[in-house]
Amino acid sequence: MRLRRRLGLLTVAIVVAPSAVAGCTVQRGGAERAEAEAKPPEVSEVTPADRSRDTPVTAEVGATVTGGRITGVRITDDKGGQVPAEPREDGSTWVPNQPLKPKRTYTAEVTATGDSGRTTTRKTTFTTMAESSKPAVTSTLYFVGNRTYGTAMPVTVAFDPPIPKEARADVQRRLFVKTDPPQPGVWSWIGDGTQVYYRAPDFWRTGTRISVRSALQGLPIGKNLVGDADRTATSKIGRQVSLEVDNATKQMSVFQDGKLARRIPVSLGKPSTPSSSGKMVIMEKHEFTTFDTRGEPDGGYVVDVEDAQRYTWGGEFIHAAPWSEGDQGNTNVSHGCANVSSSAADWLMGVTQVGDLITVKGTEVPLQPGNGWTAWNVSWDEYVKGSALPVPAGLQPSAPSQGDPGKMAGGSPAPVPSASGG
């Protein structure tokens, strides 16, 4: 009996012992996890590098963070003044709201927060380069503040000289657009680098507020050029208006909020000076202007016109043409413009906005890329190929086609307008 009892006790001891060992292991693992969770984030590779010199005035502050993310950046100049900055949408860097000053020393404090809520702060001090003596690229932002634009308005920046392919990504990264409500879009370059457009896959929604910053001042562009200026503008999108011109019928259909508002007889370009077919955007509106084509290959005339609306750099306008009212609706007699009656031109001036889409079809020549703001004259898939940076995944038009934009709600820079027209 005693022997059996001893064996029973020994068996219990053998069974219980492993449980005790396992329990100790679990406790140590929990402690290690708790300690790891409580660790502050690691911040490394702060940019600009500490004590660096000759930093471009377009410098942005960033860092590599392990176990957390950047939650704050504080930049001060060598006089103790604070430099406001905002993070990029992807959080990769913080961008000063204004260009930094040349030959000045700045200190940036980068704060990262970990999952535990603990923070780490790293500092870097750097000195900006002297003001560059390199020639500046002339940039023009075709988006003015405190205006109301049409739903097809692309944000357009033009460049002289053109931006070479190898420098376009650097330039594009310094072009910022914010929309409220959010409608993300993409920048796209025309082939010769003279213009870059920003638009969303679909037309802007009425009431959208758009803020633009072309932050190019002092930006190194290639080896031999720098950016010229830092420009900002905020405007809103107005009602939906679009125009469709059919050469076969010589009629212009005017749509408001997707509904046909009026049909207007037109006379387009005669065979020797044909109008362009494609999707264009109203760029300028003039109650009165002068077309002066002296010095142009097929020009030589000067004429005063009323109620003129430009839609190509080449000089195509909608305008009042009382001299061709007998031809409007049946014969093309213009130098490429869309001639309409004086009463129709006056009515249109009260309806349209800069940024409204005008679609012309059935003429002898296609619209050339860059001859105006031609961002809508290609499919979305073709448009995004013009971006010098990766395009956000899944960004696609809400409808399969933009083939009939009038029914949906949704070159090189011109010289100083010596409007040609006709």
GROMACS .gro file of C-alpha atoms in nm:
model
  422
    1MET     CA    1   0.000   0.000   0.000
    2ARG     CA    2   0.279   0.246   0.090
    3LEU     CA    3   0.461   0.171  -0.233
    4ARG     CA    4   0.151   0.238  -0.444
    5ARG     CA    5   0.088   0.566  -0.260
    6ARG     CA    6   0.448   0.683  -0.326
    7LEU     CA    7   0.415   0.601  -0.694
    8GLY     CA    8   0.091   0.799  -0.713
    9LEU     CA    9   0.253   1.105  -0.555
   10LEU     CA   10   0.548   1.077  -0.794
   11THR     CA   11   0.311   1.065  -1.092
   12VAL     CA   12   0.131   1.382  -0.978
   13ALA     CA   13   0.462   1.561  -0.934
   14ILE     CA   14   0.571   1.468  -1.283
   15VAL     CA   15   0.243   1.593  -1.435
   16VAL     CA   16   0.235   1.920  -1.243
   17ALA     CA   17   0.596   2.025  -1.303
   18PRO     CA   18   0.564   2.102  -1.677
   19SER     CA   19   0.263   2.328  -1.606
   20ALA     CA   20   0.470   2.530  -1.362
   21VAL     CA   21   0.747   2.573  -1.618
   22ALA     CA   22   0.500   2.675  -1.892
   23GLY     CA   23   0.346   2.933  -1.661
   24CYS     CA   24   0.683   3.101  -1.606
   25THR     CA   25   0.743   3.120  -1.983
   26VAL     CA   26   0.410   3.297  -2.045
   27GLN     CA   27   0.481   3.554  -1.777
   28ARG     CA   28   0.821   3.639  -1.926
   29GLY     CA   29   0.674   3.673  -2.278
   30GLY     CA   30   0.402   3.909  -2.156
   31ALA     CA   31   0.659   4.125  -1.984
   32GLU     CA   32   0.871   4.141  -2.299
   33ARG     CA   33   0.571   4.243  -2.509
   34ALA     CA   34   0.469   4.508  -2.259
   35GLU     CA   35   0.823   4.643  -2.258
   36ALA     CA   36   0.829   4.653  -2.640
   37GLU     CA   37   0.494   4.829  -2.655
   38ALA     CA   38   0.616   5.090  -2.408
   39LYS     CA   39   0.933   5.171  -2.606
   40PRO     CA   40   0.941   5.514  -2.769
   41PRO     CA   41   0.968   5.528  -3.150
   42GLU     CA   42   1.310   5.545  -3.313
   43VAL     CA   43   1.379   5.850  -3.532
   44SER     CA   44   1.669   5.840  -3.778
   45GLU     CA   45   1.785   5.995  -4.106
   46VAL     CA   46   1.640   6.337  -4.038
   47THR     CA   47   1.651   6.560  -4.346
   48PRO     CA   48   1.802   6.802  -4.416
   49ALA     CA   49   2.100   6.639  -4.245
   50ASP     CA   50   2.234   6.802  -3.931
   51ARG     CA   51   2.494   7.074  -4.000
   52SER     CA   52   2.436   7.052  -4.375
   53ARG     CA   53   2.508   7.360  -4.583
   54ASP     CA   54   2.395   7.491  -4.923
   55THR     CA   55   2.047   7.348  -4.868
   56PRO     CA   56   1.791   7.462  -5.130
   57VAL     CA   57   1.532   7.714  -5.004
   58THR     CA   58   1.268   7.461  -5.109
   59ALA     CA   59   1.390   7.215  -4.845
   60GLU     CA   60   1.131   6.996  -4.671
   61VAL     CA   61   1.177   6.835  -4.330
   62GLY     CA   62   1.144   6.459  -4.295
   63ALA     CA   63   1.276   6.156  -4.107
   64THR     CA   64   1.270   5.778  -4.098
   65VAL     CA   65   1.057   5.654  -3.806
   66THR     CA   66   1.046   5.300  -3.665
   67GLY     CA   67   0.761   5.210  -3.431
   68GLY     CA   68   0.557   5.523  -3.485
   69ARG     CA   69   0.497   5.821  -3.711
   70ILE     CA   70   0.586   6.189  -3.732
   71THR     CA   71   0.327   6.392  -3.544
   72GLY     CA   72   0.489   6.732  -3.538
   73VAL     CA   73   0.764   6.943  -3.690
   74ARG     CA   74   0.876   7.276  -3.550
   75ILE     CA   75   1.106   7.490  -3.766
   76THR     CA   76   1.273   7.806  -3.639
   77ASP     CA   77   1.513   8.047  -3.807
   78ASP     CA   78   1.836   8.185  -3.665
   79LYS     CA   79   1.649   8.479  -3.511
   80GLY     CA   80   1.407   8.258  -3.323
   81GLY     CA   81   1.116   8.311  -3.560
   82GLN     CA   82   0.889   8.014  -3.624
   83VAL     CA   83   0.838   7.890  -3.980
   84PRO     CA   84   0.488   7.739  -4.028
   85ALA     CA   85   0.485   7.407  -4.214
   86GLU     CA   86   0.230   7.146  -4.314
   87PRO     CA   87   0.268   6.773  -4.379
   88ARG     CA   88   0.229   6.623  -4.722
   89GLU     CA   89  -0.078   6.405  -4.762
   90ASP     CA   90   0.136   6.092  -4.736
   91GLY     CA   91   0.315   6.228  -4.427
   92SER     CA   92   0.657   6.178  -4.586
   93THR     CA   93   0.778   6.533  -4.522
   94TRP     CA   94   0.665   6.867  -4.380
   95VAL     CA   95   0.661   7.157  -4.624
   96PRO     CA   96   0.725   7.516  -4.507
   97ASN     CA   97   0.434   7.744  -4.599
   98GLN     CA   98   0.676   7.994  -4.754
   99PRO     CA   99   1.016   7.952  -4.923
  100LEU     CA  100   1.306   7.961  -4.679
  101LYS     CA  101   1.542   8.259  -4.695
  102PRO     CA  102   1.883   8.226  -4.862
  103LYS     CA  103   2.199   8.212  -4.646
  104ARG     CA  104   2.006   8.155  -4.324
  105THR     CA  105   2.037   7.885  -4.058
  106TYR     CA  106   1.730   7.689  -3.950
  107THR     CA  107   1.662   7.434  -3.677
  108ALA     CA  108   1.394   7.171  -3.717
  109GLU     CA  109   1.258   6.959  -3.431
  110VAL     CA  110   1.093   6.639  -3.550
  111THR     CA  111   0.857   6.468  -3.303
  112ALA     CA  112   0.740   6.111  -3.358
  113THR     CA  113   0.473   5.930  -3.156
  114GLY     CA  114   0.467   5.554  -3.102
  115ASP     CA  115   0.173   5.320  -3.056
  116SER     CA  116   0.215   5.347  -2.679
  117GLY     CA  117   0.180   5.724  -2.693
  118ARG     CA  118   0.544   5.781  -2.603
  119THR     CA  119   0.732   6.036  -2.814
  120THR     CA  120   1.082   6.093  -2.947
  121THR     CA  121   1.218   6.427  -3.069
  122ARG     CA  122   1.521   6.477  -3.292
  123LYS     CA  123   1.679   6.806  -3.401
  124THR     CA  124   1.862   6.904  -3.715
  125THR     CA  125   2.027   7.235  -3.799
  126PHE     CA  126   2.103   7.336  -4.156
  127THR     CA  127   2.199   7.642  -4.359
  128THR     CA  128   2.039   7.739  -4.687
  129MET     CA  129   2.231   7.821  -5.001
  130ALA     CA  130   2.298   8.170  -5.133
  131GLU     CA  131   2.051   8.313  -5.379
  132SER     CA  132   2.107   8.137  -5.709
  133SER     CA  133   2.259   8.318  -6.004
  134LYS     CA  134   2.120   8.060  -6.247
  135PRO     CA  135   1.846   8.175  -6.486
  136ALA     CA  136   1.493   8.123  -6.361
  137VAL     CA  137   1.222   7.933  -6.544
  138THR     CA  138   0.922   8.160  -6.601
  139SER     CA  139   0.614   7.985  -6.466
  140THR     CA  140   0.254   8.103  -6.512
  141LEU     CA  141  -0.027   7.975  -6.289
  142TYR     CA  142  -0.355   7.988  -6.480
  143PHE     CA  143  -0.571   7.979  -6.170
  144VAL     CA  144  -0.658   8.311  -6.007
  145GLY     CA  145  -0.788   8.358  -5.653
  146ASN     CA  146  -1.141   8.464  -5.561
  147ARG     CA  147  -1.296   8.357  -5.891
  148THR     CA  148  -1.575   8.122  -5.988
  149TYR     CA  149  -1.472   7.867  -6.251
  150GLY     CA  150  -1.653   7.609  -6.461
  151THR     CA  151  -1.667   7.240  -6.376
  152ALA     CA  152  -1.404   7.147  -6.639
  153MET     CA  153  -1.144   7.399  -6.515
  154PRO     CA  154  -0.801   7.234  -6.507
  155VAL     CA  155  -0.534   7.388  -6.287
  156THR     CA  156  -0.269   7.481  -6.544
  157VAL     CA  157   0.094   7.582  -6.498
  158ALA     CA  158   0.292   7.688  -6.806
  159PHE     CA  159   0.672   7.709  -6.835
  160ASP     CA  160   0.923   7.899  -7.045
  161PRO     CA  161   1.161   7.739  -7.125
  162PRO     CA  162   0.994   7.395  -7.119
  163ILE     CA  163   1.071   7.157  -6.834
  164PRO     CA  164   1.290   6.863  -6.947
  165LYS     CA  165   1.164   6.514  -6.868
  166GLU     CA  166   1.434   6.442  -6.611
  167ALA     CA  167   1.328   6.746  -6.402
  168ARG     CA  168   0.949   6.706  -6.419
  169ALA     CA  169   0.912   6.486  -6.111
  170ASP     CA  170   1.094   6.744  -5.894
  171VAL     CA  171   0.875   7.023  -6.029
  172GLN     CA  172   0.555   6.820  -5.993
  173ARG     CA  173   0.630   6.744  -5.628
  174ARG     CA  174   0.620   7.118  -5.560
  175LEU     CA  175   0.273   7.168  -5.710
  176PHE     CA  176  -0.004   7.131  -5.450
  177VAL     CA  177  -0.383   7.117  -5.486
  178LYS     CA  178  -0.641   7.082  -5.208
  179THR     CA  179  -1.012   7.040  -5.275
  180ASP     CA  180  -1.310   7.071  -5.042
  181PRO     CA  181  -1.501   6.844  -5.059
  182PRO     CA  182  -1.211   6.612  -5.151
  183GLN     CA  183  -1.182   6.521  -5.519
  184PRO     CA  184  -0.832   6.380  -5.570
  185GLY     CA  185  -0.673   6.429  -5.908
  186VAL     CA  186  -0.347   6.394  -6.101
  187TRP     CA  187  -0.095   6.626  -6.266
  188SER     CA  188  -0.021   6.547  -6.631
  189TRP     CA  189   0.245   6.698  -6.860
  190ILE     CA  190   0.201   6.760  -7.229
  191GLY     CA  191   0.480   6.608  -7.432
  192ASP     CA  192   0.692   6.918  -7.489
  193GLY     CA  193   0.701   7.016  -7.119
  194THR     CA  194   0.548   7.362  -7.170
  195GLN     CA  195   0.234   7.293  -6.967
  196VAL     CA  196   0.118   7.066  -6.686
  197TYR     CA  197  -0.248   7.020  -6.592
  198TYR     CA  198  -0.425   6.903  -6.278
  199ARG     CA  199  -0.773   6.754  -6.288
  200ALA     CA  200  -0.978   6.483  -6.121
  201PRO     CA  201  -1.114   6.179  -6.311
  202ASP     CA  202  -1.458   6.349  -6.325
  203PHE     CA  203  -1.562   6.711  -6.360
  204TRP     CA  204  -1.549   6.919  -6.043
  205ARG     CA  205  -1.867   6.923  -5.839
  206THR     CA  206  -2.045   7.256  -5.815
  207GLY     CA  207  -1.944   7.437  -5.497
  208THR     CA  208  -1.603   7.270  -5.472
  209ARG     CA  209  -1.338   7.496  -5.319
  210ILE     CA  210  -0.992   7.455  -5.477
  211SER     CA  211  -0.668   7.583  -5.323
  212VAL     CA  212  -0.351   7.577  -5.532
  213ARG     CA  213   0.013   7.640  -5.450
  214SER     CA  214   0.287   7.648  -5.712
  215ALA     CA  215   0.586   7.640  -5.477
  216LEU     CA  216   0.873   7.672  -5.722
  217GLN     CA  217   1.077   7.968  -5.594
  218GLY     CA  218   1.444   7.866  -5.576
  219LEU     CA  219   1.377   7.504  -5.675
  220PRO     CA  220   1.676   7.354  -5.862
  221ILE     CA  221   1.544   7.248  -6.203
  222GLY     CA  222   1.793   7.029  -6.380
  223LYS     CA  223   2.155   7.148  -6.375
  224ASN     CA  224   2.115   7.498  -6.511
  225LEU     CA  225   1.781   7.645  -6.401
  226VAL     CA  226   1.583   7.738  -6.090
  227GLY     CA  227   1.215   7.805  -6.023
  228ASP     CA  228   1.095   8.163  -6.027
  229ALA     CA  229   0.814   8.214  -5.778
  230ASP     CA  230   0.585   8.079  -5.506
  231ARG     CA  231   0.220   8.142  -5.596
  232THR     CA  232  -0.108   8.057  -5.422
  233ALA     CA  233  -0.475   8.094  -5.517
  234THR     CA  234  -0.811   7.974  -5.387
  235SER     CA  235  -1.133   7.979  -5.588
  236LYS     CA  236  -1.458   7.787  -5.620
  237ILE     CA  237  -1.649   7.595  -5.886
  238GLY     CA  238  -1.976   7.735  -6.013
  239ARG     CA  239  -2.274   7.590  -6.197
  240GLN     CA  240  -2.236   7.323  -6.463
  241VAL     CA  241  -2.232   7.468  -6.814
  242SER     CA  242  -2.100   7.308  -7.132
  243LEU     CA  243  -2.115   7.381  -7.503
  244GLU     CA  244  -2.126   7.134  -7.792
  245VAL     CA  245  -2.065   7.249  -8.149
  246ASP     CA  246  -2.147   7.016  -8.440
  247ASN     CA  247  -1.998   7.110  -8.775
  248ALA     CA  248  -2.246   6.882  -8.954
  249THR     CA  249  -2.546   7.085  -8.836
  250LYS     CA  250  -2.366   7.420  -8.776
  251GLN     CA  251  -2.538   7.436  -8.437
  252MET     CA  252  -2.411   7.500  -8.084
  253SER     CA  253  -2.599   7.324  -7.802
  254VAL     CA  254  -2.574   7.494  -7.462
  255PHE     CA  255  -2.629   7.276  -7.154
  256GLN     CA  256  -2.688   7.395  -6.798
  257ASP     CA  257  -2.690   7.135  -6.520
  258GLY     CA  258  -2.715   6.863  -6.782
  259LYS     CA  259  -3.024   7.011  -6.953
  260LEU     CA  260  -3.039   7.170  -7.296
  261ALA     CA  261  -3.084   7.544  -7.249
  262ARG     CA  262  -3.051   7.673  -7.607
  263ARG     CA  263  -2.934   7.595  -7.960
  264ILE     CA  264  -2.742   7.862  -8.146
  265PRO     CA  265  -2.651   7.871  -8.519
  266VAL     CA  266  -2.275   7.903  -8.582
  267SER     CA  267  -2.032   7.955  -8.865
  268LEU     CA  268  -1.699   7.780  -8.814
  269GLY     CA  269  -1.365   7.801  -8.996
  270LYS     CA  270  -1.371   7.789  -9.374
  271PRO     CA  271  -1.172   7.509  -9.544
  272SER     CA  272  -0.853   7.719  -9.570
  273THR     CA  273  -0.865   7.809  -9.198
  274PRO     CA  274  -1.056   7.521  -9.035
  275SER     CA  275  -1.166   7.508  -8.671
  276SER     CA  276  -1.018   7.249  -8.434
  277SER     CA  277  -1.219   6.944  -8.333
  278GLY     CA  278  -1.180   6.832  -7.972
  279LYS     CA  279  -1.259   6.906  -7.609
  280MET     CA  280  -1.147   7.252  -7.508
  281VAL     CA  281  -1.204   7.486  -7.216
  282ILE     CA  282  -1.304   7.852  -7.213
  283MET     CA  283  -0.987   8.038  -7.112
  284GLU     CA  284  -1.070   8.410  -7.134
  285LYS     CA  285  -1.376   8.630  -7.170
  286HIS     CA  286  -1.369   8.979  -7.325
  287GLU     CA  287  -1.662   9.215  -7.369
  288PHE     CA  288  -1.451   9.393  -7.627
  289THR     CA  289  -1.118   9.304  -7.792
  290THR     CA  290  -0.924   9.349  -8.114
  291PHE     CA  291  -0.809   9.066  -8.338
  292ASP     CA  292  -0.481   9.167  -8.499
  293THR     CA  293  -0.333   8.901  -8.727
  294ARG     CA  294  -0.071   9.116  -8.897
  295GLY     CA  295   0.255   8.927  -8.887
  296GLU     CA  296   0.086   8.584  -8.888
  297PRO     CA  297   0.132   8.356  -9.193
  298ASP     CA  298  -0.237   8.353  -9.290
  299GLY     CA  299  -0.329   8.682  -9.123
  300GLY     CA  300  -0.316   9.043  -9.221
  301TYR     CA  301  -0.638   9.187  -9.083
  302VAL     CA  302  -0.743   9.394  -8.782
  303VAL     CA  303  -1.100   9.377  -8.655
  304ASP     CA  304  -1.279   9.485  -8.338
  305VAL     CA  305  -1.510   9.223  -8.188
  306GLU     CA  306  -1.751   9.206  -7.898
  307ASP     CA  307  -1.832   8.929  -7.649
  308ALA     CA  308  -1.531   8.711  -7.731
  309GLN     CA  309  -1.443   8.392  -7.544
  310ARG     CA  310  -1.106   8.225  -7.614
  311TYR     CA  311  -1.066   7.847  -7.612
  312THR     CA  312  -0.732   7.788  -7.792
  313TRP     CA  313  -0.393   7.958  -7.781
  314GLY     CA  314  -0.406   7.954  -8.160
  315GLY     CA  315  -0.676   8.221  -8.156
  316GLU     CA  316  -1.008   8.035  -8.171
  317PHE     CA  317  -1.291   8.223  -7.999
  318ILE     CA  318  -1.666   8.223  -7.973
  319HIS     CA  319  -1.760   8.580  -8.059
  320ALA     CA  320  -2.024   8.810  -8.201
  321ALA     CA  321  -1.998   8.826  -8.580
  322PRO     CA  322  -2.283   9.038  -8.716
  323TRP     CA  323  -2.115   9.031  -9.060
  324SER     CA  324  -2.170   8.654  -9.091
  325GLU     CA  325  -2.519   8.617  -8.944
  326GLY     CA  326  -2.653   8.521  -9.290
  327ASP     CA  327  -2.406   8.229  -9.302
  328GLN     CA  328  -2.450   8.109  -8.944
  329GLY     CA  329  -2.624   7.771  -8.936
  330ASN     CA  330  -2.535   7.678  -9.295
  331THR     CA  331  -2.188   7.789  -9.417
  332ASN     CA  332  -1.840   7.813  -9.263
  333VAL     CA  333  -1.678   8.147  -9.339
  334SER     CA  334  -1.462   8.229  -9.033
  335HIS     CA  335  -1.086   8.217  -8.980
  336GLY     CA  336  -1.134   7.930  -8.731
  337CYS     CA  337  -1.358   8.090  -8.469
  338ALA     CA  338  -1.717   8.003  -8.381
  339ASN     CA  339  -1.913   8.298  -8.517
  340VAL     CA  340  -2.252   8.361  -8.356
  341SER     CA  341  -2.502   8.645  -8.372
  342SER     CA  342  -2.460   8.953  -8.156
  343SER     CA  343  -2.762   8.865  -7.944
  344ALA     CA  344  -2.644   8.505  -7.894
  345ALA     CA  345  -2.291   8.617  -7.803
  346ASP     CA  346  -2.430   8.862  -7.547
  347TRP     CA  347  -2.649   8.587  -7.395
  348LEU     CA  348  -2.356   8.345  -7.379
  349MET     CA  349  -2.140   8.596  -7.191
  350GLY     CA  350  -2.398   8.593  -6.913
  351VAL     CA  351  -2.415   8.213  -6.899
  352THR     CA  352  -2.059   8.083  -6.937
  353GLN     CA  353  -1.760   8.083  -6.703
  354VAL     CA  354  -1.388   8.043  -6.761
  355GLY     CA  355  -1.340   7.668  -6.717
  356ASP     CA  356  -1.656   7.558  -6.901
  357LEU     CA  357  -1.610   7.275  -7.150
  358ILE     CA  358  -1.660   7.336  -7.522
  359THR     CA  359  -1.664   7.032  -7.751
  360VAL     CA  360  -1.630   7.082  -8.127
  361LYS     CA  361  -1.675   6.788  -8.361
  362GLY     CA  362  -1.670   6.714  -8.732
  363THR     CA  363  -1.416   6.970  -8.856
  364GLU     CA  364  -1.118   6.908  -9.081
  365VAL     CA  365  -0.841   6.917  -8.817
  366PRO     CA  366  -0.801   6.767  -8.468
  367LEU     CA  367  -0.709   6.975  -8.165
  368GLN     CA  368  -0.335   6.967  -8.099
  369PRO     CA  369  -0.210   6.888  -7.744
  370GLY     CA  370  -0.132   7.209  -7.558
  371ASN     CA  371  -0.328   7.434  -7.798
  372GLY     CA  372  -0.527   7.567  -7.505
  373TRP     CA  373  -0.603   7.380  -7.182
  374THR     CA  374  -0.639   7.039  -7.343
  375ALA     CA  375  -0.658   6.824  -7.029
  376TRP     CA  376  -0.998   6.681  -7.129
  377ASN     CA  377  -0.909   6.596  -7.487
  378VAL     CA  378  -0.774   6.251  -7.394
  379SER     CA  379  -0.912   5.955  -7.200
  380TRP     CA  380  -0.829   5.924  -6.831
  381ASP     CA  381  -0.600   5.627  -6.898
  382GLU     CA  382  -0.408   5.833  -7.152
  383TYR     CA  383  -0.409   6.143  -6.932
  384VAL     CA  384  -0.242   5.976  -6.632
  385LYS     CA  385   0.046   5.857  -6.852
  386GLY     CA  386   0.160   6.218  -6.848
  387SER     CA  387   0.230   6.218  -6.473
  388ALA     CA  388   0.597   6.222  -6.373
  389LEU     CA  389   0.508   6.062  -6.037
  390PRO     CA  390   0.317   5.743  -5.943
  391VAL     CA  391  -0.060   5.775  -5.976
  392PRO     CA  392  -0.277   5.678  -5.674
  393ALA     CA  393  -0.418   5.329  -5.716
  394GLY     CA  394  -0.788   5.300  -5.793
  395LEU     CA  395  -0.834   5.659  -5.912
  396GLN     CA  396  -1.079   5.619  -6.201
  397PRO     CA  397  -1.374   5.806  -6.355
  398SER     CA  398  -1.708   5.725  -6.196
  399ALA     CA  399  -1.860   5.660  -6.540
  400PRO     CA  400  -1.712   5.434  -6.810
  401SER     CA  401  -1.683   5.722  -7.053
  402GLN     CA  402  -1.675   6.099  -7.067
  403GLY     CA  403  -1.815   6.073  -7.418
  404ASP     CA  404  -2.106   6.316  -7.368
  405PRO     CA  405  -1.982   6.565  -7.110
  406GLY     CA  406  -2.247   6.822  -7.194
  407LYS     CA  407  -2.513   6.600  -7.048
  408MET     CA  408  -2.321   6.525  -6.728
  409ALA     CA  409  -2.330   6.731  -6.411
  410GLY     CA  410  -2.032   6.652  -6.313
  411GLY     CA  411   0.146   7.403  -7.769
  412SER     CA  412   0.300   7.658  -7.565
  413PRO     CA  413   0.179   7.946  -7.349
  414ALA     CA  414   0.011   8.222  -7.541
  415PRO     CA  415   0.192   8.545  -7.595
  416VAL     CA  416   0.036   8.854  -7.443
  417PRO     CA  417  -0.311   8.827  -7.597
  418SER     CA  418  -0.293   8.992  -7.933
  419ALA     CA  419  -0.604   8.794  -8.012
  420SER     CA  420  -0.603   8.660  -8.363
  421GLY     CA  421  -0.945   8.501  -8.402
  422GLY     CA  422  -1.172   8.544  -8.700
   0.00000   0.00000   0.00000
